[in-house]
Tab-separated table of C-alpha atoms in Angstrom:
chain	number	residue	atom	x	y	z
A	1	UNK	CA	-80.662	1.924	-142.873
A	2	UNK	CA	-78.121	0.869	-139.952
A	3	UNK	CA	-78.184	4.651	-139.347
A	4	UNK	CA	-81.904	4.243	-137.698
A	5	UNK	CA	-81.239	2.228	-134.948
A	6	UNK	CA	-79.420	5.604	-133.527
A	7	UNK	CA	-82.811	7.631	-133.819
A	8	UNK	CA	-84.375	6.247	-130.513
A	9	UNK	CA	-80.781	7.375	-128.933
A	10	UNK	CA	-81.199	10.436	-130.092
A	11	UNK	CA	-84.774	10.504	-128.642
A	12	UNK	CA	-83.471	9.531	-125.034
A	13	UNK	CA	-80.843	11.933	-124.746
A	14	UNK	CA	-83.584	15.124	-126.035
A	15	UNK	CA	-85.983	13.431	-123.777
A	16	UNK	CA	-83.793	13.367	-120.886
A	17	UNK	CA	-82.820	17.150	-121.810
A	18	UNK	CA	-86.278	17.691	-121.032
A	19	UNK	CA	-86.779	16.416	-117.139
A	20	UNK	CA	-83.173	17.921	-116.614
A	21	UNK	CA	-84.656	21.334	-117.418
A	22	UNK	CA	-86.888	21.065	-114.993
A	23	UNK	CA	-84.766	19.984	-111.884
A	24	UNK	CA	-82.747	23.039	-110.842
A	25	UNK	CA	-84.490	24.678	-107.997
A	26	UNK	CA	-85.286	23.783	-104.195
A	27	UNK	CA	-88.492	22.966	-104.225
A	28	UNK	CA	-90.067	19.967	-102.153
A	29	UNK	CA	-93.057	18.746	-100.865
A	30	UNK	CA	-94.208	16.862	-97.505
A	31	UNK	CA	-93.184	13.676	-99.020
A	32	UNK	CA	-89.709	14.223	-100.730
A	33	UNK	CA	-88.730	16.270	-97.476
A	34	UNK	CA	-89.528	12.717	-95.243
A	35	UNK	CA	-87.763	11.190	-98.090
A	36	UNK	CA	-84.808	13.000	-98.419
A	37	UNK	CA	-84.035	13.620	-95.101
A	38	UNK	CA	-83.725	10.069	-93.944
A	39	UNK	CA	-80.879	10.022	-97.198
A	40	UNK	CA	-79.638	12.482	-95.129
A	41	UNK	CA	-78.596	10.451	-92.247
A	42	UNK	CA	-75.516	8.663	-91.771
A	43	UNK	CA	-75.767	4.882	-92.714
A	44	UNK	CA	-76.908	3.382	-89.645
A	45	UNK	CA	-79.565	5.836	-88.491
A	46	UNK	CA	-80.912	5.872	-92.607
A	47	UNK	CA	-81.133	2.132	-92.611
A	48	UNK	CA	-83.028	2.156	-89.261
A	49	UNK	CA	-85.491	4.638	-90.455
A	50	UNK	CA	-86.169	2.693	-93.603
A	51	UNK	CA	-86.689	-0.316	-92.065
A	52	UNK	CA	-89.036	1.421	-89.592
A	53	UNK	CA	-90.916	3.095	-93.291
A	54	UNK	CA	-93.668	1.193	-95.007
A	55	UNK	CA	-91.724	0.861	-98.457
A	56	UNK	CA	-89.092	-1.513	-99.939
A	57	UNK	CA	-85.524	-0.188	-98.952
A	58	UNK	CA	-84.165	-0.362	-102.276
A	59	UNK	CA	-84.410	3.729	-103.047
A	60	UNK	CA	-82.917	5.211	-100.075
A	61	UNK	CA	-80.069	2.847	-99.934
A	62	UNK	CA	-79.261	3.872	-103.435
A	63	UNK	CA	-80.111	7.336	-102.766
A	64	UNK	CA	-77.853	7.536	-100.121
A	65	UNK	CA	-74.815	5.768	-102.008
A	66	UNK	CA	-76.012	8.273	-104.782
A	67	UNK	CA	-75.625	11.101	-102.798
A	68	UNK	CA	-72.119	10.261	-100.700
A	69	UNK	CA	-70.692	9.956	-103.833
A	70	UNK	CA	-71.909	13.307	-106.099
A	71	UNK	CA	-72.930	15.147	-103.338
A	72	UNK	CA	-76.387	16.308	-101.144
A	73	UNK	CA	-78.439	18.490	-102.542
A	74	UNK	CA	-81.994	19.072	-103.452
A	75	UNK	CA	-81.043	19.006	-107.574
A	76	UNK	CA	-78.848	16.071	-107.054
A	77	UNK	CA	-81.588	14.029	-105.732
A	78	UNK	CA	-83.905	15.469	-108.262
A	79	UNK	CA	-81.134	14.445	-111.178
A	80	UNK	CA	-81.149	10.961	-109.042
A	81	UNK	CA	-84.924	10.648	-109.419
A	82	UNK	CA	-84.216	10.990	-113.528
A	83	UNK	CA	-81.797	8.724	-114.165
A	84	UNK	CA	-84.294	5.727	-114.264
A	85	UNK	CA	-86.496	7.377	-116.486
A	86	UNK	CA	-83.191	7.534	-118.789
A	87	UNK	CA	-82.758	4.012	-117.891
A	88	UNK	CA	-85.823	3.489	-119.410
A	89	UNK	CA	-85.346	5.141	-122.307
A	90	UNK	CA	-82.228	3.228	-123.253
A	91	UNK	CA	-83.426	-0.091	-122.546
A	92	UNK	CA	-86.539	0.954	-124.775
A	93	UNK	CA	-84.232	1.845	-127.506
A	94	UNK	CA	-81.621	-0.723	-127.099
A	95	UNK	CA	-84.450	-3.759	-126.673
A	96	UNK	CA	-88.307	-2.759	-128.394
A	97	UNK	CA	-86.493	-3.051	-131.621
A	98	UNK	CA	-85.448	-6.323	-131.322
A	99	UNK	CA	-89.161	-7.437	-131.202
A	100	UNK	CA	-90.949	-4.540	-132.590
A	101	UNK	CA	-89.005	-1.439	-134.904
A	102	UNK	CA	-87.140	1.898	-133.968
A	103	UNK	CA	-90.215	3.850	-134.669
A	104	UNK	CA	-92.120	1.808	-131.779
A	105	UNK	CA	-88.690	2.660	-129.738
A	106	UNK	CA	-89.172	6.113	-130.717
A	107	UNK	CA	-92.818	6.514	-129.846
A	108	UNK	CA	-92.397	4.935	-125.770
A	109	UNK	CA	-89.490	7.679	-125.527
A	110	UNK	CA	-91.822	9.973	-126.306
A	111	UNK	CA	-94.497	8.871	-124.305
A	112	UNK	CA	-92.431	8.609	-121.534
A	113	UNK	CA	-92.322	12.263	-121.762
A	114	UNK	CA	-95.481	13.711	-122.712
A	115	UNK	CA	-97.869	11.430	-121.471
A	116	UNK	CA	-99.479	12.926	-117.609
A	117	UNK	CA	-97.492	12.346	-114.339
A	118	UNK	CA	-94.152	11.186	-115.628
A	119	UNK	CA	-92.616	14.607	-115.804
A	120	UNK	CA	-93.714	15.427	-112.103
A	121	UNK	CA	-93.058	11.975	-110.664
A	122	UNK	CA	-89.565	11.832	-112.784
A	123	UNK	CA	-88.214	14.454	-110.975
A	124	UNK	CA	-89.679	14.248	-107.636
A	125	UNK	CA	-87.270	13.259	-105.097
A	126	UNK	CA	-89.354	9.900	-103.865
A	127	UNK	CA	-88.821	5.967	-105.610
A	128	UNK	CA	-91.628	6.541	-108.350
A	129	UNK	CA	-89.590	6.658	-111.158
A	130	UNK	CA	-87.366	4.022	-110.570
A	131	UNK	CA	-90.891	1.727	-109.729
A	132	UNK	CA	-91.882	3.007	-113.971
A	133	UNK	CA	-88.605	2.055	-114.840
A	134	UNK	CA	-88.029	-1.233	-113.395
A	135	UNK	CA	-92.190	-2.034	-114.167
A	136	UNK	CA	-91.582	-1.393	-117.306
A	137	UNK	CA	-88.667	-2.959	-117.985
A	138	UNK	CA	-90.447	-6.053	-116.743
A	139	UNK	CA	-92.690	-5.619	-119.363
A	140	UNK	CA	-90.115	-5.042	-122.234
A	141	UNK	CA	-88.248	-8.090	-121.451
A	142	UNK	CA	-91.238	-10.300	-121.106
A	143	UNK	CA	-92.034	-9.551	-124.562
A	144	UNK	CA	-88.220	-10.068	-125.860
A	145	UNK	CA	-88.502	-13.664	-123.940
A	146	UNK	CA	-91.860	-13.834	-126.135
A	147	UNK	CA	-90.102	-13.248	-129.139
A	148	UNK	CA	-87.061	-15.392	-128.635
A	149	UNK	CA	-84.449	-12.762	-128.110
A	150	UNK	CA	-81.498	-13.685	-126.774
A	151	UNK	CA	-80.280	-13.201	-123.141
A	152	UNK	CA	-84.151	-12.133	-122.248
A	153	UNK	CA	-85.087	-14.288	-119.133
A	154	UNK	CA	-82.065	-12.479	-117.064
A	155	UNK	CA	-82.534	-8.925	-117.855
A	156	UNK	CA	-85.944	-9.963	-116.671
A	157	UNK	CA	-85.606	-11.821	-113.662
A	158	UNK	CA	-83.025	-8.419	-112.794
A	159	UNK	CA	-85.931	-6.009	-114.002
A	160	UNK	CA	-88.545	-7.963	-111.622
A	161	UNK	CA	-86.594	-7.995	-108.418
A	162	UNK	CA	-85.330	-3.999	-108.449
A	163	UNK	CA	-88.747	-3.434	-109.041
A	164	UNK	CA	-89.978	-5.677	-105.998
A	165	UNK	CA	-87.054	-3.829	-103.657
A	166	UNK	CA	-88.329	-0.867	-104.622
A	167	UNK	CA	-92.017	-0.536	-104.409
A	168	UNK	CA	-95.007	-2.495	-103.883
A	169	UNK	CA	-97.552	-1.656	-106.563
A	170	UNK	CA	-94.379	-2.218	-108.898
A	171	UNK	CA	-94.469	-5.602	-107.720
A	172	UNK	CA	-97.912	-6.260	-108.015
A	173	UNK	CA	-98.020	-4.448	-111.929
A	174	UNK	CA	-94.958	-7.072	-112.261
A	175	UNK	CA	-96.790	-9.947	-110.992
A	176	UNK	CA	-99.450	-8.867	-113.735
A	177	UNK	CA	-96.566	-9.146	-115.934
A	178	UNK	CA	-95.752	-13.005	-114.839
A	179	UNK	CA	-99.358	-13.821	-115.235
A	180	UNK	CA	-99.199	-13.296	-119.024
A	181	UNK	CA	-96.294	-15.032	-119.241
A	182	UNK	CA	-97.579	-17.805	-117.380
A	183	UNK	CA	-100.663	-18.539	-120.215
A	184	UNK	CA	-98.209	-18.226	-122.538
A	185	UNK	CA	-95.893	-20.403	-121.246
A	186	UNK	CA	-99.271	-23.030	-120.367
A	187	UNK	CA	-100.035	-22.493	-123.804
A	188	UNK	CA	-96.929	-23.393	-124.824
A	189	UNK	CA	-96.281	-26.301	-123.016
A	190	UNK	CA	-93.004	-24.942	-121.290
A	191	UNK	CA	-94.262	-24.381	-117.934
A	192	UNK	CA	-90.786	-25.202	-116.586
A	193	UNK	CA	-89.315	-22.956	-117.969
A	194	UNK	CA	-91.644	-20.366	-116.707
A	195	UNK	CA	-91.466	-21.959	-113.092
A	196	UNK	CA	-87.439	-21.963	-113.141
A	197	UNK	CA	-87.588	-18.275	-113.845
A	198	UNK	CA	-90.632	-17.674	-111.175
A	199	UNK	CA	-88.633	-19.320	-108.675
A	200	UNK	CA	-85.605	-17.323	-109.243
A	201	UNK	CA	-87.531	-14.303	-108.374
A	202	UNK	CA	-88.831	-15.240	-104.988
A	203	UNK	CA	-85.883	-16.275	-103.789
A	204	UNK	CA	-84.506	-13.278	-104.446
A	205	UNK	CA	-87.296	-11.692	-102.435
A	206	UNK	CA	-87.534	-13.371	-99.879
A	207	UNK	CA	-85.579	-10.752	-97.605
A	208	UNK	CA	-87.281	-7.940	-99.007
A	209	UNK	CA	-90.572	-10.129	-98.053
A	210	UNK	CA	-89.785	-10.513	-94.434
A	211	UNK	CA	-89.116	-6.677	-94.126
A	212	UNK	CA	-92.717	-6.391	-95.195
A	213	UNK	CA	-94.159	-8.763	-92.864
A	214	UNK	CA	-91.956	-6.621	-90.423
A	215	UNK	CA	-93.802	-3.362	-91.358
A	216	UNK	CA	-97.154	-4.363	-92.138
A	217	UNK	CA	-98.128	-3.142	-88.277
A	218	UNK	CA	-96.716	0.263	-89.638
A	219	UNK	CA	-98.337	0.052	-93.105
A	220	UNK	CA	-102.055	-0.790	-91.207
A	221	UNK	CA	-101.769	2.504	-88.864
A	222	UNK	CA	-99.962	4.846	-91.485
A	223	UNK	CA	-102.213	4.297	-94.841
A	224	UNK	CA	-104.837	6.313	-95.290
A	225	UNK	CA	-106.931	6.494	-98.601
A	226	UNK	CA	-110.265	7.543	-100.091
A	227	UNK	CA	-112.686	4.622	-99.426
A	228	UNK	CA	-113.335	2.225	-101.792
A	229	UNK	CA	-116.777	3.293	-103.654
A	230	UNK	CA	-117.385	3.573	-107.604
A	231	UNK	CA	-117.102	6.681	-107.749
A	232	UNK	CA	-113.483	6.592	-106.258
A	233	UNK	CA	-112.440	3.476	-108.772
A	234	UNK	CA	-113.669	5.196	-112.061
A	235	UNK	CA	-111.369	8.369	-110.412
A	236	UNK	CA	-108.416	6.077	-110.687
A	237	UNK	CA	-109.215	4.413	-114.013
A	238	UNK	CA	-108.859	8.114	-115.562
A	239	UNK	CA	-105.831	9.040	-113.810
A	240	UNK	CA	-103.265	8.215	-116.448
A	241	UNK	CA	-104.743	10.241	-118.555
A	242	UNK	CA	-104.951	13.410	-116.478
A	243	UNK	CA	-103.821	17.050	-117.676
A	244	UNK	CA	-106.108	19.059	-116.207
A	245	UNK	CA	-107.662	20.345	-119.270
A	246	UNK	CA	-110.911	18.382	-120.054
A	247	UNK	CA	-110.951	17.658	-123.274
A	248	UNK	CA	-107.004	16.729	-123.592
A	249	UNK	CA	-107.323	13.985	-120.825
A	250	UNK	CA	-110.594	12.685	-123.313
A	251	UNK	CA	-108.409	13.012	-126.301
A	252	UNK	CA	-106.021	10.800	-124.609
A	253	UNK	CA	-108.229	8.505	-122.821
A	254	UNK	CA	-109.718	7.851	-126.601
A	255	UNK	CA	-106.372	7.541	-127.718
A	256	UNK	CA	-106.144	4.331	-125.730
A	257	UNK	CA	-108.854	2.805	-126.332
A	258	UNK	CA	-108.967	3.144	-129.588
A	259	UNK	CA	-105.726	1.502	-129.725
A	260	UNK	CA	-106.678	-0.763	-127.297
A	261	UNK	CA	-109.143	-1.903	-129.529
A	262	UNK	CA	-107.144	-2.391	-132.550
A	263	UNK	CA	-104.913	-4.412	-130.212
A	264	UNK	CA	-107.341	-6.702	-129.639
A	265	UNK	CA	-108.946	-7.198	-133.331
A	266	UNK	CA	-105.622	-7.675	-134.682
A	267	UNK	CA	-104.867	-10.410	-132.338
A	268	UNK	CA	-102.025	-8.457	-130.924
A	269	UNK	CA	-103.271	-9.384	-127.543
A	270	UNK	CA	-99.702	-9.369	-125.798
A	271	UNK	CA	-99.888	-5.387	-126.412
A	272	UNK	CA	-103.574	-5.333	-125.215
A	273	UNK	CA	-102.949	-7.403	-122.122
A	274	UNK	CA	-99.831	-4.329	-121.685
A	275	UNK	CA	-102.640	-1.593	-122.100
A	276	UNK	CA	-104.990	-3.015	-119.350
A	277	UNK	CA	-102.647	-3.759	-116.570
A	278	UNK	CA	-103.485	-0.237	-114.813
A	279	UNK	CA	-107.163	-1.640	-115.057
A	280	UNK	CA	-105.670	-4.922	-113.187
A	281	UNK	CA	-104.038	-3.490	-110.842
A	282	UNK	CA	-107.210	-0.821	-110.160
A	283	UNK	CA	-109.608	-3.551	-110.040
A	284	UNK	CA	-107.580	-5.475	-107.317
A	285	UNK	CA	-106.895	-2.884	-105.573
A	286	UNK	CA	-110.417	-1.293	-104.862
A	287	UNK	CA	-111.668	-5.451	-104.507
A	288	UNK	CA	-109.193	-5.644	-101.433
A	289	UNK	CA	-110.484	-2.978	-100.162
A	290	UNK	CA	-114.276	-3.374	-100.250
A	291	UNK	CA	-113.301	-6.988	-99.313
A	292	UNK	CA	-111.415	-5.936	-95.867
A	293	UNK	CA	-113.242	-2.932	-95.338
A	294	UNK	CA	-109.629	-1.212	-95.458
A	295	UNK	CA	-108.148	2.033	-97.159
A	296	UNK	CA	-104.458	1.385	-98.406
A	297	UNK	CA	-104.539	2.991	-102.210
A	298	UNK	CA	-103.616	5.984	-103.670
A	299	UNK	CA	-103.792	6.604	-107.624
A	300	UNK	CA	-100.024	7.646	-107.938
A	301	UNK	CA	-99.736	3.598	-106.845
A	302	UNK	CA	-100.741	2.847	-110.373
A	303	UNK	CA	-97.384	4.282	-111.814
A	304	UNK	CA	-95.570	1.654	-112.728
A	305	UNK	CA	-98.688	-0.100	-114.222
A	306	UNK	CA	-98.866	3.341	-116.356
A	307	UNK	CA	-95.662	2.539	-117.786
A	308	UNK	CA	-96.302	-0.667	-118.905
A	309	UNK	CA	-99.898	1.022	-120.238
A	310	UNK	CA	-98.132	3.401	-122.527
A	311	UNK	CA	-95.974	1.168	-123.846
A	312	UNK	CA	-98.458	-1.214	-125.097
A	313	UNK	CA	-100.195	1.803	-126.340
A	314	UNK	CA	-96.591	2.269	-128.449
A	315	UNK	CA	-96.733	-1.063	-129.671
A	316	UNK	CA	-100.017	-0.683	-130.840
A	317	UNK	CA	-99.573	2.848	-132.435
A	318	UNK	CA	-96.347	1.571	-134.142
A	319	UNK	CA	-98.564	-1.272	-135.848
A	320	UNK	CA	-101.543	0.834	-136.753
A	321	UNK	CA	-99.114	2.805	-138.495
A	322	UNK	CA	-97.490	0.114	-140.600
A	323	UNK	CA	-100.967	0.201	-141.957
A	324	UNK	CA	-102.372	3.418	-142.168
A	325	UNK	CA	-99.754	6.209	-141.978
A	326	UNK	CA	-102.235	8.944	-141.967
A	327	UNK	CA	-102.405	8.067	-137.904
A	328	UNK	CA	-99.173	10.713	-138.126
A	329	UNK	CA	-101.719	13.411	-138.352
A	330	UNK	CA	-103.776	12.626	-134.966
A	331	UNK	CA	-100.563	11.005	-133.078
A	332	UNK	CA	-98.307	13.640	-133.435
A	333	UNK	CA	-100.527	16.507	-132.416
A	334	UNK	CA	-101.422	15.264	-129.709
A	335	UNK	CA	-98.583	13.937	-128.155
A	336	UNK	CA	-97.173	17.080	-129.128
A	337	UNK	CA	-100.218	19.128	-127.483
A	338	UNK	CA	-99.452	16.866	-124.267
A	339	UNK	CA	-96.282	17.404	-123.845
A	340	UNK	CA	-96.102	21.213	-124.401
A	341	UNK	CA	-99.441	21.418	-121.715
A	342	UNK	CA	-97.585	19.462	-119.066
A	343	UNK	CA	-94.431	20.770	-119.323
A	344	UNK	CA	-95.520	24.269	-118.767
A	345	UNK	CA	-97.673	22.866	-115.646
A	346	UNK	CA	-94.478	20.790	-114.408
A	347	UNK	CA	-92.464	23.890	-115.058
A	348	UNK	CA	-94.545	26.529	-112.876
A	349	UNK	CA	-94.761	24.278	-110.235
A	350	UNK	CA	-90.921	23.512	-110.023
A	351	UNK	CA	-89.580	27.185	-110.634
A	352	UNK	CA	-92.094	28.934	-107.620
A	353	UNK	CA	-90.078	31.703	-106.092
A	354	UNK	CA	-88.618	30.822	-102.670
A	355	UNK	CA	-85.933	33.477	-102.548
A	356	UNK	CA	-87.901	35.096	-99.511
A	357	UNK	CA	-88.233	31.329	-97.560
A	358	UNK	CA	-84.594	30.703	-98.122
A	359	UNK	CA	-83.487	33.870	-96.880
A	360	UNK	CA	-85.762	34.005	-94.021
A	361	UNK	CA	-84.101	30.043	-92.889
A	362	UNK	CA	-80.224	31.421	-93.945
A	363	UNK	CA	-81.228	34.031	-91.055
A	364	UNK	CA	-82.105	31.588	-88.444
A	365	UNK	CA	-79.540	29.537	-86.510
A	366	UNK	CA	-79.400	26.421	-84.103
A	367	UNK	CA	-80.631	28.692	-80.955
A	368	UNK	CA	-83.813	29.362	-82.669
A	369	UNK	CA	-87.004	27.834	-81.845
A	370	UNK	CA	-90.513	27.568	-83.075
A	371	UNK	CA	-93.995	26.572	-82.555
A	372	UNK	CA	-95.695	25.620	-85.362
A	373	UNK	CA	-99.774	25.676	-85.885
A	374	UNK	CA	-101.362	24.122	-89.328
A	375	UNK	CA	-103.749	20.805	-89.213
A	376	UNK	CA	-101.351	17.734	-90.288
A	377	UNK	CA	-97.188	18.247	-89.955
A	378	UNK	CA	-96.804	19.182	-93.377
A	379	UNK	CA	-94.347	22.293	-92.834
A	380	UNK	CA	-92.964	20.939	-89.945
A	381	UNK	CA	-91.391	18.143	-91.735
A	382	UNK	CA	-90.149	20.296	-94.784
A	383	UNK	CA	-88.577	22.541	-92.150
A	384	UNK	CA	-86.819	19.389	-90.926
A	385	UNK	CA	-85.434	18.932	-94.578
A	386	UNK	CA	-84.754	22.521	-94.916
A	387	UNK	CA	-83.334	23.637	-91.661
A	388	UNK	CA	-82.780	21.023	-89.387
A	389	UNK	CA	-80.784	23.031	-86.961
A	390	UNK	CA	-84.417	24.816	-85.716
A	391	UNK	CA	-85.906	23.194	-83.209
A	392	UNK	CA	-89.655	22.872	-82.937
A	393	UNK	CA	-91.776	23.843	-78.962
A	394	UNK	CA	-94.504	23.613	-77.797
A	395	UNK	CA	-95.939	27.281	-76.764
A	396	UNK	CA	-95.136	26.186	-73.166
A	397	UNK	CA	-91.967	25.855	-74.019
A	398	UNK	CA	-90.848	28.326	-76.344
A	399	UNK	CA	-89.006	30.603	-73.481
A	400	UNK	CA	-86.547	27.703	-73.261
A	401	UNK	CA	-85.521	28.904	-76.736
A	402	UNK	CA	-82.282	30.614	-76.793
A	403	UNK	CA	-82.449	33.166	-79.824
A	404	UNK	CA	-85.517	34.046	-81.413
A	405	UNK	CA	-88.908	32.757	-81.178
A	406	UNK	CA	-91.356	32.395	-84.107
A	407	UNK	CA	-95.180	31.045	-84.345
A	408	UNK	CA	-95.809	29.123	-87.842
A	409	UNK	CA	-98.920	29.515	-88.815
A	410	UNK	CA	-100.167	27.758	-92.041
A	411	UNK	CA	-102.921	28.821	-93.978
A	412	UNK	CA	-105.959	27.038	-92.759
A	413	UNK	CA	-105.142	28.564	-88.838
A	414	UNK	CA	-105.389	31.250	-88.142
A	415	UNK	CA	-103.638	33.800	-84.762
A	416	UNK	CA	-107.150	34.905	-83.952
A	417	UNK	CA	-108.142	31.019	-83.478
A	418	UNK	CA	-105.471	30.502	-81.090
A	419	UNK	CA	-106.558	31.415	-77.631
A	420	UNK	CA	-103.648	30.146	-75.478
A	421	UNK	CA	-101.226	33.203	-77.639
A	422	UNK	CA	-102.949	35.880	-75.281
A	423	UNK	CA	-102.217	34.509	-72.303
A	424	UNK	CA	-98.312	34.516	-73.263
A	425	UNK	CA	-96.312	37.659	-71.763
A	426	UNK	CA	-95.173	38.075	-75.071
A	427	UNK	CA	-96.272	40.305	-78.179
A	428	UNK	CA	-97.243	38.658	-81.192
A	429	UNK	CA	-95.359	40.384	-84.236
A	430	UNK	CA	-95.905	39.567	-88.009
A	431	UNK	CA	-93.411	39.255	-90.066
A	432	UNK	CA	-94.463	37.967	-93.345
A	433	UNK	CA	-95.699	35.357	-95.499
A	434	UNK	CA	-93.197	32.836	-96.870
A	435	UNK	CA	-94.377	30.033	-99.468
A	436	UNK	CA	-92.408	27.108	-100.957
A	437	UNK	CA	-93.456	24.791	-103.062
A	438	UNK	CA	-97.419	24.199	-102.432
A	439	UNK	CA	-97.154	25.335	-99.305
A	440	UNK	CA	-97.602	28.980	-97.639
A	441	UNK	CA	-97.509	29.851	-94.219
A	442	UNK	CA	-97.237	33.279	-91.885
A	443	UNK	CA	-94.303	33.924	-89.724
A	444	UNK	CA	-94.592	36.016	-86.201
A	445	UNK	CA	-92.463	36.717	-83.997
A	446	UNK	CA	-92.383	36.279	-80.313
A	447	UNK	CA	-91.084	39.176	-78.340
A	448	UNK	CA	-90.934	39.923	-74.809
């Protein structure tokens, strides 16, 4: 029926309902407030800071456009961070059927919103989401240039380049991407072809490239990582399938490889190959490491090779199901199950009650001052996204303070821990415990 290829529309726009519900409130985190508070900045200083950061500019230059135009705000950014995933979503429903059906369409929507980590990254105010979207993209197009669809090689070459400007490990799951295509195209006996479209690509990022030469000094000082044993690897090969309930992540992580499996004995190897990027990317990663003796990767890296995992998984579901429709009855549950646990995790951790933080910052002004104790500058730089107009002393220094003087103290300090307070000729007055986000920290007061 022409009416089905609306269905996977339909399944965007509920989808996208979903990570909308979740972006109304004020909460951030060390990283979105370094994130959000260089979009802050006026053009020049934003584009200096950026520059000076260890990631591709594309995100806060589009951030910042984003945000001159609808306005600043902690749920604008947070709508900003879900408009790729909707991006996504369209493309998925406009393009998987042209190689595949609606009801593979239908089942990467819903992925894209049950499966672990998408609902937290899609709303978190950093480039994540657009690095799934663009990723993944990359992945649906190569598959429409596989299958002889029309107007394919540009979406992809577009697809492949956002992706590059916008974060590394989307560029290597890309490059993963290119290396299928490359067999193919071997196989084939088109290599040109594949070449012409290759070379488009690097040309294009060849600025972005000399940025990165340009901040590898920063990247070698500023990454930090678990080190690079076994036991640390097989930690990131189970991170897609995460929930924090045991036997859910197995159920998923079965999932997979079951399909994964069927993948392969049906020869649909394209969808296989989609399913073991993550594993790619992993494996590199942790080699590199061991190899230089270096520390550089985080597991949330392997986003945008999830994205391309899941939707290989879709592929595969969708053709286990032409066969054996009876998969409804395991599929549905649990994506169902998923979606239902991780929403209400995603949810509590969004909607934590910060009327007491906010009020105590709309009480403070710009002759305020405060010294700040916790092991790494984790409040200190939310407070810089929060209230900027509060300027941060050292204890020394806190008389220079015009209004009123606090001590931050987070909650692995503690007052009693901090010697140099007694010798102040000041008194030391609590005033109460304020938490946002993951965070929670006491507030005193200094007072002659």
């Amino acid at each position: 029926m022409k009416q089905s290829k609306f269905i996977p529309y339909i399944f965007a726009i509920a989808c996208t309902a979903v990570y909308i519900s979740l972006v109304f409130n004020n909460n951030v985190w060390l990283d979105e407030a370094f994130s959000a508070s260089i979009i802050r900045c006026d053009f020049v200083e934003m584009a200096a800071r950026t520059f000076a950061d260890t990631l591709p500019p594309f995100y806060n230059f589009s951030a910042w456009l984003f945000t001159h135009i609808f306005g600043f705000s902690t749920v604008s950014l947070k709508i900003f961070s879900v408009m790729p995933m909707t991006m996504l979503m369209l493309i998925s429903a406009h393009f998987i059927p042209k190689f595949s059906s609606v009801r593979a369409a239908c089942i990467y929507i819903a992925l894209l919103t049950a499966m672990p980590h998408f609902l937290e990254y899609g709303v978190e105010i950093r480039m994540y989401s657009q690095a799934i979207c663009f990723a993944s993209a990359t992945a649906i197009f190569a598959l429409c240039l596989l299958h002889d669809i029309p107007r394919s090689a540009p979406w992809l070459i577009i697809a492949t380049v956002f992706g590059a400007y916008t974060h590394q490990y989307a560029l290597i799951a890309e490059a993963f991407v290119w290396l299928m295509l490359f067999f193919v195209y071997i196989r084939n006996k088109s290599f040109s072809n594949w070449l012409r479209y290759a070379v488009i690509c690097i040309v294009c990022y060849i600025p972005c490239a000399v940025l990165t030469i340009y901040q590898m000094k920063s990247a070698v000082s500023y990454f930090s990582a678990s080190p690079a044993t076994l036991s640390n690897m097989m930690s990131s090969m189970r991170y897609p399938f995460v929930t924090h309930i045991t036997i859910l992540s197995a159920l998923l992580m079965a999932f997979a490889l079951i399909l994964l499996l069927y993948a392969c004995t049906k020869g649909k190897l394209a969808y296989a190959y989609c399913i073991l990027v993550y594993v790619l990317v992993t494996m590199l990663s942790f080699g590199l490491m061991s190899a230089t003796g270096s520390t550089f990767f985080s597991s949330r890296y392997l986003l945008p090779a999830i994205g391309i995992l899941w939707l290989g998984t879709a592929l595969s579901l969708d053709s286990m199901l032409s066969e054996n429709k009876y998969v409804w009855f395991v599929a549905v549950p649990l994506i169902t199950v998923s979606l239902i646990v991780l929403y209400v995790q995603q949810f509590k951790a969004e909607y934590v009650d910060t009327s007491a933080f906010e009020e105590f910052i709309s009480s403070t002004d710009d002759k305020d001052g405060y010294v700040i104790y916790e092991d790494f500058p984790e409040i200190e730089i939310c407070l810089g996204y929060y209230a900027p107009w509060l300027k941060k002393y050292d204890l020394k220094d806190i008389k220079k303070a015009e209004g009123n003087k606090y001590v931050f103290v987070n909650g692995d300090v503690h007052t009693d821990d901090i010697a140099e307070i007694k010798d102040l000729k000041f008194d030391l007055g609590y005033v109460e415990n304020l938490n946002f986000d993951r965070y929670t920290f006491g507030v005193y007061k200094l007072t002659p």
